[in-house]
Coordinates of C-alpha atoms and ligand atoms in Angstrom, one line a residue:
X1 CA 26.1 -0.1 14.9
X2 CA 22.3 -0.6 14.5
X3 CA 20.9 1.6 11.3
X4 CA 18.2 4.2 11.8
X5 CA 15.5 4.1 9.5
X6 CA 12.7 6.9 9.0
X7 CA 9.1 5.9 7.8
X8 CA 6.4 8.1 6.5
X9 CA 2.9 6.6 6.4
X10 CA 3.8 4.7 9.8
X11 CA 0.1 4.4 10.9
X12 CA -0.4 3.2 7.8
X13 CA -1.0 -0.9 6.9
X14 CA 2.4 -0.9 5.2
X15 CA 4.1 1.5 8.0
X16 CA 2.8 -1.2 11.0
X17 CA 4.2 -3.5 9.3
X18 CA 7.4 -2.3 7.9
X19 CA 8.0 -1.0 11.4
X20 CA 7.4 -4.2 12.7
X21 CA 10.0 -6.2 10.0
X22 CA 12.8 -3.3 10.8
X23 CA 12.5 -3.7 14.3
X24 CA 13.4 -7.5 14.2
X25 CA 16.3 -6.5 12.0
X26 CA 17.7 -4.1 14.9
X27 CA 17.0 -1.0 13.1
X28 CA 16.3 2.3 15.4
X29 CA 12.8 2.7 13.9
X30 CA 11.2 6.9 14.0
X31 CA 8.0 7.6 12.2
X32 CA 6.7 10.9 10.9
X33 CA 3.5 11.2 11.9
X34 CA 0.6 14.2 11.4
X35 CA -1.1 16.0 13.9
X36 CA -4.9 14.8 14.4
X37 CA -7.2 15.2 17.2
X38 CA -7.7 11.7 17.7
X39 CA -5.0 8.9 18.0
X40 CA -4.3 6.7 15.1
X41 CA -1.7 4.6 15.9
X42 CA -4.2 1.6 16.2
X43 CA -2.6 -0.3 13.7
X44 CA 1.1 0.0 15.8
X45 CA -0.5 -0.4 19.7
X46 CA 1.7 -3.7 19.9
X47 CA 5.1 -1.4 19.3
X48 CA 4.5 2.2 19.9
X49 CA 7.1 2.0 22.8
X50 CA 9.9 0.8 20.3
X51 CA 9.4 3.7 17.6
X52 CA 10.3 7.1 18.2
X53 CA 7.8 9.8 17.3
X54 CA 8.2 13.2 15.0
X55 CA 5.7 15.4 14.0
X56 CA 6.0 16.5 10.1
X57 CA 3.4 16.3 7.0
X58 CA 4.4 15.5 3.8
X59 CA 2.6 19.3 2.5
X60 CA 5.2 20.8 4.7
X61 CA 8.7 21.0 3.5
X62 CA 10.1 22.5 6.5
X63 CA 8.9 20.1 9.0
X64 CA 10.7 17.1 6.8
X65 CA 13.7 18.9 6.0
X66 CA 14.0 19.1 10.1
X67 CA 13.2 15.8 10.6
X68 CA 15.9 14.3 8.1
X69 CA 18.4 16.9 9.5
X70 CA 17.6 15.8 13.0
X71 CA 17.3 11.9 12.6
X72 CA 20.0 11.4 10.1
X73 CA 18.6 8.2 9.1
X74 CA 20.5 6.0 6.7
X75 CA 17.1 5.3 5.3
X76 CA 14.0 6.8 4.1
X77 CA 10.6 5.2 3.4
X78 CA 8.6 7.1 1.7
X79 CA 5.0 5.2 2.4
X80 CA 2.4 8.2 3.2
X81 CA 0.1 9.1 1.3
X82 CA -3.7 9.6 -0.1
X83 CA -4.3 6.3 -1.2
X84 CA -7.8 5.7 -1.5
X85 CA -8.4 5.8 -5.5
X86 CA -12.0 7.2 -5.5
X87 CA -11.0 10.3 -3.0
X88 CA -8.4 11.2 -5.6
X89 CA -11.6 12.4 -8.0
X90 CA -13.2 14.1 -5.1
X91 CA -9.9 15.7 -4.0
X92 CA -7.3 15.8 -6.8
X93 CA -5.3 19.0 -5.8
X94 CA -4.8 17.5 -2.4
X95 CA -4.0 13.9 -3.6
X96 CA -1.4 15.9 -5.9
X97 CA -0.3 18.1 -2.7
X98 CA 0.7 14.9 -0.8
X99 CA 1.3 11.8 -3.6
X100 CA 3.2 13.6 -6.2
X101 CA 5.1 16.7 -4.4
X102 CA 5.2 15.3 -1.2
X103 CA 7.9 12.7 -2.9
X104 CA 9.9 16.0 -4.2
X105 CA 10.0 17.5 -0.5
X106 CA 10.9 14.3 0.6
X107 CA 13.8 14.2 -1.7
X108 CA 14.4 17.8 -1.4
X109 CA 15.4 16.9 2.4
X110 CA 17.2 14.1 1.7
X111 CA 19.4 16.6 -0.8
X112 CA 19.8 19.0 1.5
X113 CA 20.6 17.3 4.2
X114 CA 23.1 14.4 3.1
X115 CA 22.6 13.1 -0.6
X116 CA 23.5 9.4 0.9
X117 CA 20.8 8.7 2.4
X118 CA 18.8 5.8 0.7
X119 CA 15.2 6.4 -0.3
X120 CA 12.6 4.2 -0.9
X121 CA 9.5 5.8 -2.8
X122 CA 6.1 3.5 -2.7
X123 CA 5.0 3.9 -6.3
X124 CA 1.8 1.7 -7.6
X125 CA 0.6 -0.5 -10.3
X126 CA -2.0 2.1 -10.4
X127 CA 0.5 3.5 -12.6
X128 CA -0.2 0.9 -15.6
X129 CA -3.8 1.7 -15.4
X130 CA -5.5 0.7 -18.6
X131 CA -2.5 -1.7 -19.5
X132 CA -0.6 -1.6 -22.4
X133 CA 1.2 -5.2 -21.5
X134 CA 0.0 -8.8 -19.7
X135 CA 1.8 -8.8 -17.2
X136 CA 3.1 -5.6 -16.3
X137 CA 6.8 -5.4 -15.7
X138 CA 9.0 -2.7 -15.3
X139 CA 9.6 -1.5 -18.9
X140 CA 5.9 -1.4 -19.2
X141 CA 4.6 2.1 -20.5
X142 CA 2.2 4.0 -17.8
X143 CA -1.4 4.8 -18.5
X144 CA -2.6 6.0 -15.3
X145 CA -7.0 6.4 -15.0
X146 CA -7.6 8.6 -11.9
X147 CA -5.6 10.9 -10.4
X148 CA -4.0 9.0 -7.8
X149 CA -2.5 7.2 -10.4
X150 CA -1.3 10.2 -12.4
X151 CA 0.3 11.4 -9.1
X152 CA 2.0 8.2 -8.6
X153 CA 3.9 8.3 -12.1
X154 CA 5.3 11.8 -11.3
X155 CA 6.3 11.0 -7.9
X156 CA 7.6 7.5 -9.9
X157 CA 9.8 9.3 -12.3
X158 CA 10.7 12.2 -9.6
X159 CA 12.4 9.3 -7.9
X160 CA 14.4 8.0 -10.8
X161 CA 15.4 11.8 -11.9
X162 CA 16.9 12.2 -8.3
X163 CA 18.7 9.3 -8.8
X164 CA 20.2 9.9 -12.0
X165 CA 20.4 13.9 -11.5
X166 CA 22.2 13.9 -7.9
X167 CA 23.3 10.0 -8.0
X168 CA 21.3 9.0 -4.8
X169 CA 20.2 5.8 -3.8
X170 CA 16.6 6.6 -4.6
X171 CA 14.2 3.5 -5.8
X172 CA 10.5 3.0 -6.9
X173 CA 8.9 0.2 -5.6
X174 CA 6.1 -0.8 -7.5
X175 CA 4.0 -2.8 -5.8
X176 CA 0.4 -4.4 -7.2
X177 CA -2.2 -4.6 -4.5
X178 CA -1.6 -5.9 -1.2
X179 CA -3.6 -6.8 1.7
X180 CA -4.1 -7.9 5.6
X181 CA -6.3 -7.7 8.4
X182 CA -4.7 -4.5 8.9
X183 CA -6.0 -2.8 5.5
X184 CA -8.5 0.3 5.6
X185 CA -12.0 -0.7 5.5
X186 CA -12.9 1.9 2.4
X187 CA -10.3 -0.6 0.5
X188 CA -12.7 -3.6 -1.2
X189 CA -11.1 -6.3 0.2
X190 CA -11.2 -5.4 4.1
X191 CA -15.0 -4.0 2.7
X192 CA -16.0 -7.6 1.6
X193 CA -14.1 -9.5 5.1
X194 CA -15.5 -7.4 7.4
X195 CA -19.1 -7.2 5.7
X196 CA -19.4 -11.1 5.3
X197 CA -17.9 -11.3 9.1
X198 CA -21.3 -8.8 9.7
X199 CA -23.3 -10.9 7.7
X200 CA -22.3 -14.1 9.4
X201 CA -22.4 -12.7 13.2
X202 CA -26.0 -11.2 12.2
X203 CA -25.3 -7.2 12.3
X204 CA -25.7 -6.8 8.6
X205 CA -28.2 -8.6 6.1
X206 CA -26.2 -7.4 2.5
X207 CA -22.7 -6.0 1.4
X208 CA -22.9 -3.6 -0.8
X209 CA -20.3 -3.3 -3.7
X210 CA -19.1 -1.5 -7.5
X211 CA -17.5 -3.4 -10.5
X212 CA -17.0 -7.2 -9.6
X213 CA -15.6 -7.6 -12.6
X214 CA -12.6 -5.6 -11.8
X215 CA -9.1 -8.0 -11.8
X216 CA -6.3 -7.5 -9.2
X217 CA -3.1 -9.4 -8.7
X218 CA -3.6 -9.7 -5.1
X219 CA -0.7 -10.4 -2.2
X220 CA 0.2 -10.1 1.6
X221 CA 1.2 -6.5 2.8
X222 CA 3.4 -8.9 5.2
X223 CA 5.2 -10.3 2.1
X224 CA 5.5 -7.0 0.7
X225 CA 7.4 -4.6 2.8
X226 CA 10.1 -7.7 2.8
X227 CA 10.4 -6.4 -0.5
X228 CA 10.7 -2.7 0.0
X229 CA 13.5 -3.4 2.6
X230 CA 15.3 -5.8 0.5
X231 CA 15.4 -2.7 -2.4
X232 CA 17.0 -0.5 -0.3
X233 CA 20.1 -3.5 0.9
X234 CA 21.1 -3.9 -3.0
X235 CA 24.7 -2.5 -4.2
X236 CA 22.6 -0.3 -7.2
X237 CA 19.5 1.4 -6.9
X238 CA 16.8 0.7 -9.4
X239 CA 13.0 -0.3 -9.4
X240 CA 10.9 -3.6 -9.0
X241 CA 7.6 -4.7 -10.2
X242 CA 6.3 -6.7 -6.9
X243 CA 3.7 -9.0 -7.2
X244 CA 2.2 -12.2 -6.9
X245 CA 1.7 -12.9 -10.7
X246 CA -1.7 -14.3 -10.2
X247 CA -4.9 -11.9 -11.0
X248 CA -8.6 -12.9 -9.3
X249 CA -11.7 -10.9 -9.4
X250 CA -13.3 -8.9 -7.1
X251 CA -16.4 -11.4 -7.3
X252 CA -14.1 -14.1 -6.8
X253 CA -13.0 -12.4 -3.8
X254 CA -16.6 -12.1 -2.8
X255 CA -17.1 -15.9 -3.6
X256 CA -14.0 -17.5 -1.7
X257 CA -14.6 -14.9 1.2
X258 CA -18.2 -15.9 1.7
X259 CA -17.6 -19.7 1.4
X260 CA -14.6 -19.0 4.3
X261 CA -17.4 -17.9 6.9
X262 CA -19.5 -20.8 6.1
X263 CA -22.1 -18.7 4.4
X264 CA -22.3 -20.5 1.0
X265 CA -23.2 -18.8 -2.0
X266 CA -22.6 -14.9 -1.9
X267 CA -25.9 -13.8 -4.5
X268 CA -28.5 -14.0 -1.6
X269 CA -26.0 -11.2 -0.1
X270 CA -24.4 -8.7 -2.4
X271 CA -25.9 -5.7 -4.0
X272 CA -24.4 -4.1 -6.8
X273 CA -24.8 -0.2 -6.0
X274 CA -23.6 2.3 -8.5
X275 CA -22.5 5.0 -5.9
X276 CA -19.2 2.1 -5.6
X277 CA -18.4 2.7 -9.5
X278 CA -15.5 5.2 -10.4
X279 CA -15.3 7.4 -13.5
X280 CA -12.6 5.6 -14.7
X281 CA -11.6 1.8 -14.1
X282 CA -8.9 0.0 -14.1
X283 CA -10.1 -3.3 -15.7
X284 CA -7.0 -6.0 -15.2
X285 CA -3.6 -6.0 -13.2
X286 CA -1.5 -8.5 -12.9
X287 CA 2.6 -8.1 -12.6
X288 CA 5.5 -9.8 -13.3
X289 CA 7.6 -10.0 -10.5
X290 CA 10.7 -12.3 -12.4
X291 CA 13.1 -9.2 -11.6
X292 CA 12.1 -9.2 -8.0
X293 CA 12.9 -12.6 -8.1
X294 CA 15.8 -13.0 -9.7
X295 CA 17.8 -9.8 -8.2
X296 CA 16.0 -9.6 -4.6
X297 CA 15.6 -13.3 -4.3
X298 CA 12.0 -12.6 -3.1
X299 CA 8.9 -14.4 -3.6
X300 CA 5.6 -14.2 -1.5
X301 CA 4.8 -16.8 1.0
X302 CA 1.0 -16.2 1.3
X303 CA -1.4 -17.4 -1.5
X304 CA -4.6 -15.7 -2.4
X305 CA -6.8 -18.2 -0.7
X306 CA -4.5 -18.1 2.3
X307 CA -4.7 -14.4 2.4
X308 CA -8.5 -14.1 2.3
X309 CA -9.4 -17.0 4.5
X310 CA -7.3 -15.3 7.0
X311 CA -8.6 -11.9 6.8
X312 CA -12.1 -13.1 7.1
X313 CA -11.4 -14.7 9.9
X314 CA -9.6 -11.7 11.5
X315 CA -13.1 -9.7 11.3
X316 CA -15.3 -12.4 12.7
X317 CA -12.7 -12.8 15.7
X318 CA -12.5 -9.1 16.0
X319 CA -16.2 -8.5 16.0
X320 CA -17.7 -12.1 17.5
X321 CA -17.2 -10.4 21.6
X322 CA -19.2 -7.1 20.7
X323 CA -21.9 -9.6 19.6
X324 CA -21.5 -11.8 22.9
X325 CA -21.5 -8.8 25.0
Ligands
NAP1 P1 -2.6 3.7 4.1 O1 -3.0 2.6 5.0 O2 -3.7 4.6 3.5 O3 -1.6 4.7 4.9 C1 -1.3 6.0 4.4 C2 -0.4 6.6 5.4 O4 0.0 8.0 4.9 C3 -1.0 6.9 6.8 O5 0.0 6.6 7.8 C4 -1.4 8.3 6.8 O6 -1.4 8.9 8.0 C5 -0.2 8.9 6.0 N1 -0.4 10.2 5.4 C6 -1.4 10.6 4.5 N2 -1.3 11.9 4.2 C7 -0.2 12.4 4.9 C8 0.4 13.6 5.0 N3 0.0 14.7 4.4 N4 1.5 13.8 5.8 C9 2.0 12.7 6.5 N5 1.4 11.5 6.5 C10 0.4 11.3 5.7 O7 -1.7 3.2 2.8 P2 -0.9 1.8 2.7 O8 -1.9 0.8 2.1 O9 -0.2 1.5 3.9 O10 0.1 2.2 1.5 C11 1.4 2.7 1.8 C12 1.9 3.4 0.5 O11 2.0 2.5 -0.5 C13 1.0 4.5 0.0 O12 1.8 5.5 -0.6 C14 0.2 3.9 -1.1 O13 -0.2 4.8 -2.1 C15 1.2 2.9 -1.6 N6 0.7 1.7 -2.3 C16 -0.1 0.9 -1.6 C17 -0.5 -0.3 -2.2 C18 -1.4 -1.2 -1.4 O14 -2.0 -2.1 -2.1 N7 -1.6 -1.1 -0.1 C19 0.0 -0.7 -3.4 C20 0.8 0.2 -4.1 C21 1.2 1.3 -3.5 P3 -2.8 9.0 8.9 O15 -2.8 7.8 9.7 O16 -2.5 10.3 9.7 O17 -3.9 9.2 7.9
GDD2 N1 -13.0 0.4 -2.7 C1 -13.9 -0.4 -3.4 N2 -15.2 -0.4 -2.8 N3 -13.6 -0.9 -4.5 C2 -14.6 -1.7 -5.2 C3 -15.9 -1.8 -4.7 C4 -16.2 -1.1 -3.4 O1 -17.3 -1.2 -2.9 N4 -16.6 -2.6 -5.5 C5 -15.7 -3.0 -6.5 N5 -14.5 -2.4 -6.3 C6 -13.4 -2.5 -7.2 C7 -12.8 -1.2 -7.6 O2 -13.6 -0.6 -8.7 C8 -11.4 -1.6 -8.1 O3 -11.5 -2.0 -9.4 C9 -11.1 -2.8 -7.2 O4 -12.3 -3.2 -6.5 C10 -10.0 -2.5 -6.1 O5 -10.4 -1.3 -5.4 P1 -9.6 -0.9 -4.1 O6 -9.5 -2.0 -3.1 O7 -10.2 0.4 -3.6 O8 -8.1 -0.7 -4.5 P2 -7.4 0.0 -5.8 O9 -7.0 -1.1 -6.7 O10 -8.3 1.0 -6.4 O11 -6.2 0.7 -5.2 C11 -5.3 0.0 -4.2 O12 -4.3 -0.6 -4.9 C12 -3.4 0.2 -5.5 C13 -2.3 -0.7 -6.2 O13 -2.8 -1.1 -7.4 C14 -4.8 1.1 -3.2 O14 -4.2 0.5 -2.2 C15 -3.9 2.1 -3.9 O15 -3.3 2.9 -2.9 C16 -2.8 1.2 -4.5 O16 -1.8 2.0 -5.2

């Protein structure tokens, strides 16, 4: 009997590929999805015919209560969200509405609906924020500096208080950054691939950016929702730190990325431009995945050089016919 699993955040970077991992492991795949206007499943073209299709928001309680009751998966992803940090200043009651409650209505289903169901919540380093600890690990304390963050730790401990409240197989992930080809462009590293693929097809002259001092333990969103599958196969429920160990700065991003393309050095290029700055920063992240490792047996494959060589090339590939053309 193949297992059903239910993803939220689908047409999301880590939903395409989650739905792409679960799919190769024979799992019925269905993916909640919001109504828009305008298609988004770009990001899942190549396997929209294997995935089945409900229409639910994570601000509205009923919709996901009927979608558990009608799916009965045997797991839950939890993955949508607002993600993008700097929104969550402009929009903090939203970014509440959907990344801290929306875990509790997600739950709340779950309850309702059959308490054995196994949930997997996507909680953040974000969480650790101004860091009390090098590296991070999963006894670290939380000191979260923007909202997003603050609504991660409550949907973070949410999760564990289902779990030891109801005894469900509810877990926290708690995954450092992670990147692809696939990754929103608002997010700096898909920002810096596909302005130096601009820079080096001629459509742009600069790339403008914020802090490049910042520091992010930076891994492959491929690597990474091996992870969140893996959680959800243990005999116990509990939480993982997942990351790379390894932290690099943004300008270092900027400096490996540029040399990828062939461009050289990256100051003729880059602009700093304080409208990219936030209120708060989050200076240095960079986890300690040991657990992960020693319980999971997981480690990721992709190195940071790997990872942005290869997303820089994605973005000249993608873009090089529009210039032919
Ligand atoms: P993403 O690309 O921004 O995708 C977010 C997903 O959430 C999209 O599918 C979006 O749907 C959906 N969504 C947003 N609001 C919703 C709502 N009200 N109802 C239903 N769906 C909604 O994010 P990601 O990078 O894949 O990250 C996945 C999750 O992991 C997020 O919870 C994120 O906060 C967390 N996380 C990410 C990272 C990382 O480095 N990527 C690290 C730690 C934790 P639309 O397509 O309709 O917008
Ligand atoms: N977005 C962006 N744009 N960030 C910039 C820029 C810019 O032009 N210039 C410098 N940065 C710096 C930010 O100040 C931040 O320190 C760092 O680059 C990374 O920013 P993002 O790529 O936007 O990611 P994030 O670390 O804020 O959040 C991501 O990772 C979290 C996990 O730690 C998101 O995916 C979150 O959803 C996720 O939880």
């Amino acid at each position: 009997m193949s297992k059903t699993a239910l993803i939220t955040g689908i047409t999301g970077q880590d939903g395409s590929y989650l739905a792409e991992l679960l799919l190769g492991e024979g799992y019925r795949v269905v993916g909640m999805t919001r109504r828009t206007s305008t298609d988004v499943h770009e990001r899942i073209q190549h396997i929209v015919d294997d995935i089945e299709f409900v229409s639910g928001d994570l601000l509205d309680q009923t919709s996901i209560t009927t979608i558990v009751d009608n799916v009965r998966p045997d797991e839950v992803y939890n993955l949508a969200a607002q993600s993008f940090v700097p929104t969550s200043w402009s929009q903090p009651v939203l970014t509440g509405e959907f990344t801290a409650l929306g875990v509790t209505r997600v739950l709340e289903a779950i309850r309702a609906v059959d308490p054995k169901i196994k949930f997997y919540q996507a909680s953040s380093s974000e969480m650790f924020g101004k860091v009390v600890e090098v590296p991070q690990r999963e006894t670290t304390s939380f000191y979260p500096r923007s909202p997003y963050g603050v609504a991660k730790v409550y949907g973070h401990w949410i999760t564990v208080n289902y779990r030891e409240s109801y005894d469900m197989f509810a877990v926290s992930g708690i995954l450092f950054n992670h990147e692809s080809e696939r990754r929103g462009k608002e997010f700096v590293t898909r920002k810096i691939t596909d302005g130096v693929a601009r820079i080096k097809l001629g459509l742009e002259r600069e790339l403008r950016l914020g802090n490049l001092e910042a520091q992010r333990d930076w891994g492959f969103a491929g690597d990474y929702v091996r992870a969140m599958w893996l959680m959800l196969q243990q005999n116990e429920p509990d939480d993982y730190v997942i990351a790379t160990g390894r932290t690099h700065s943004v300008r270092e991003f900027v400096r490996i990325a540029f040399e990828a393309a062939g461009l050289g050095a990256y100051e003729p290029y880059v602009v700093q431009d304080p409208r990219f700055m936030r209120p708060a920063e989050v200076d240095l992240l960079v986890g300690d995945p040991s657990k992960a490792k020693r319980v999971l047996g997981w480690e990721p494959e992709v190195s940071f050089e790997q990872l942005v060589e290869m997303m820089v090339r994605a973005d000249i590939d993608r873009l090089a016919p529009q210039v032919r053309a």
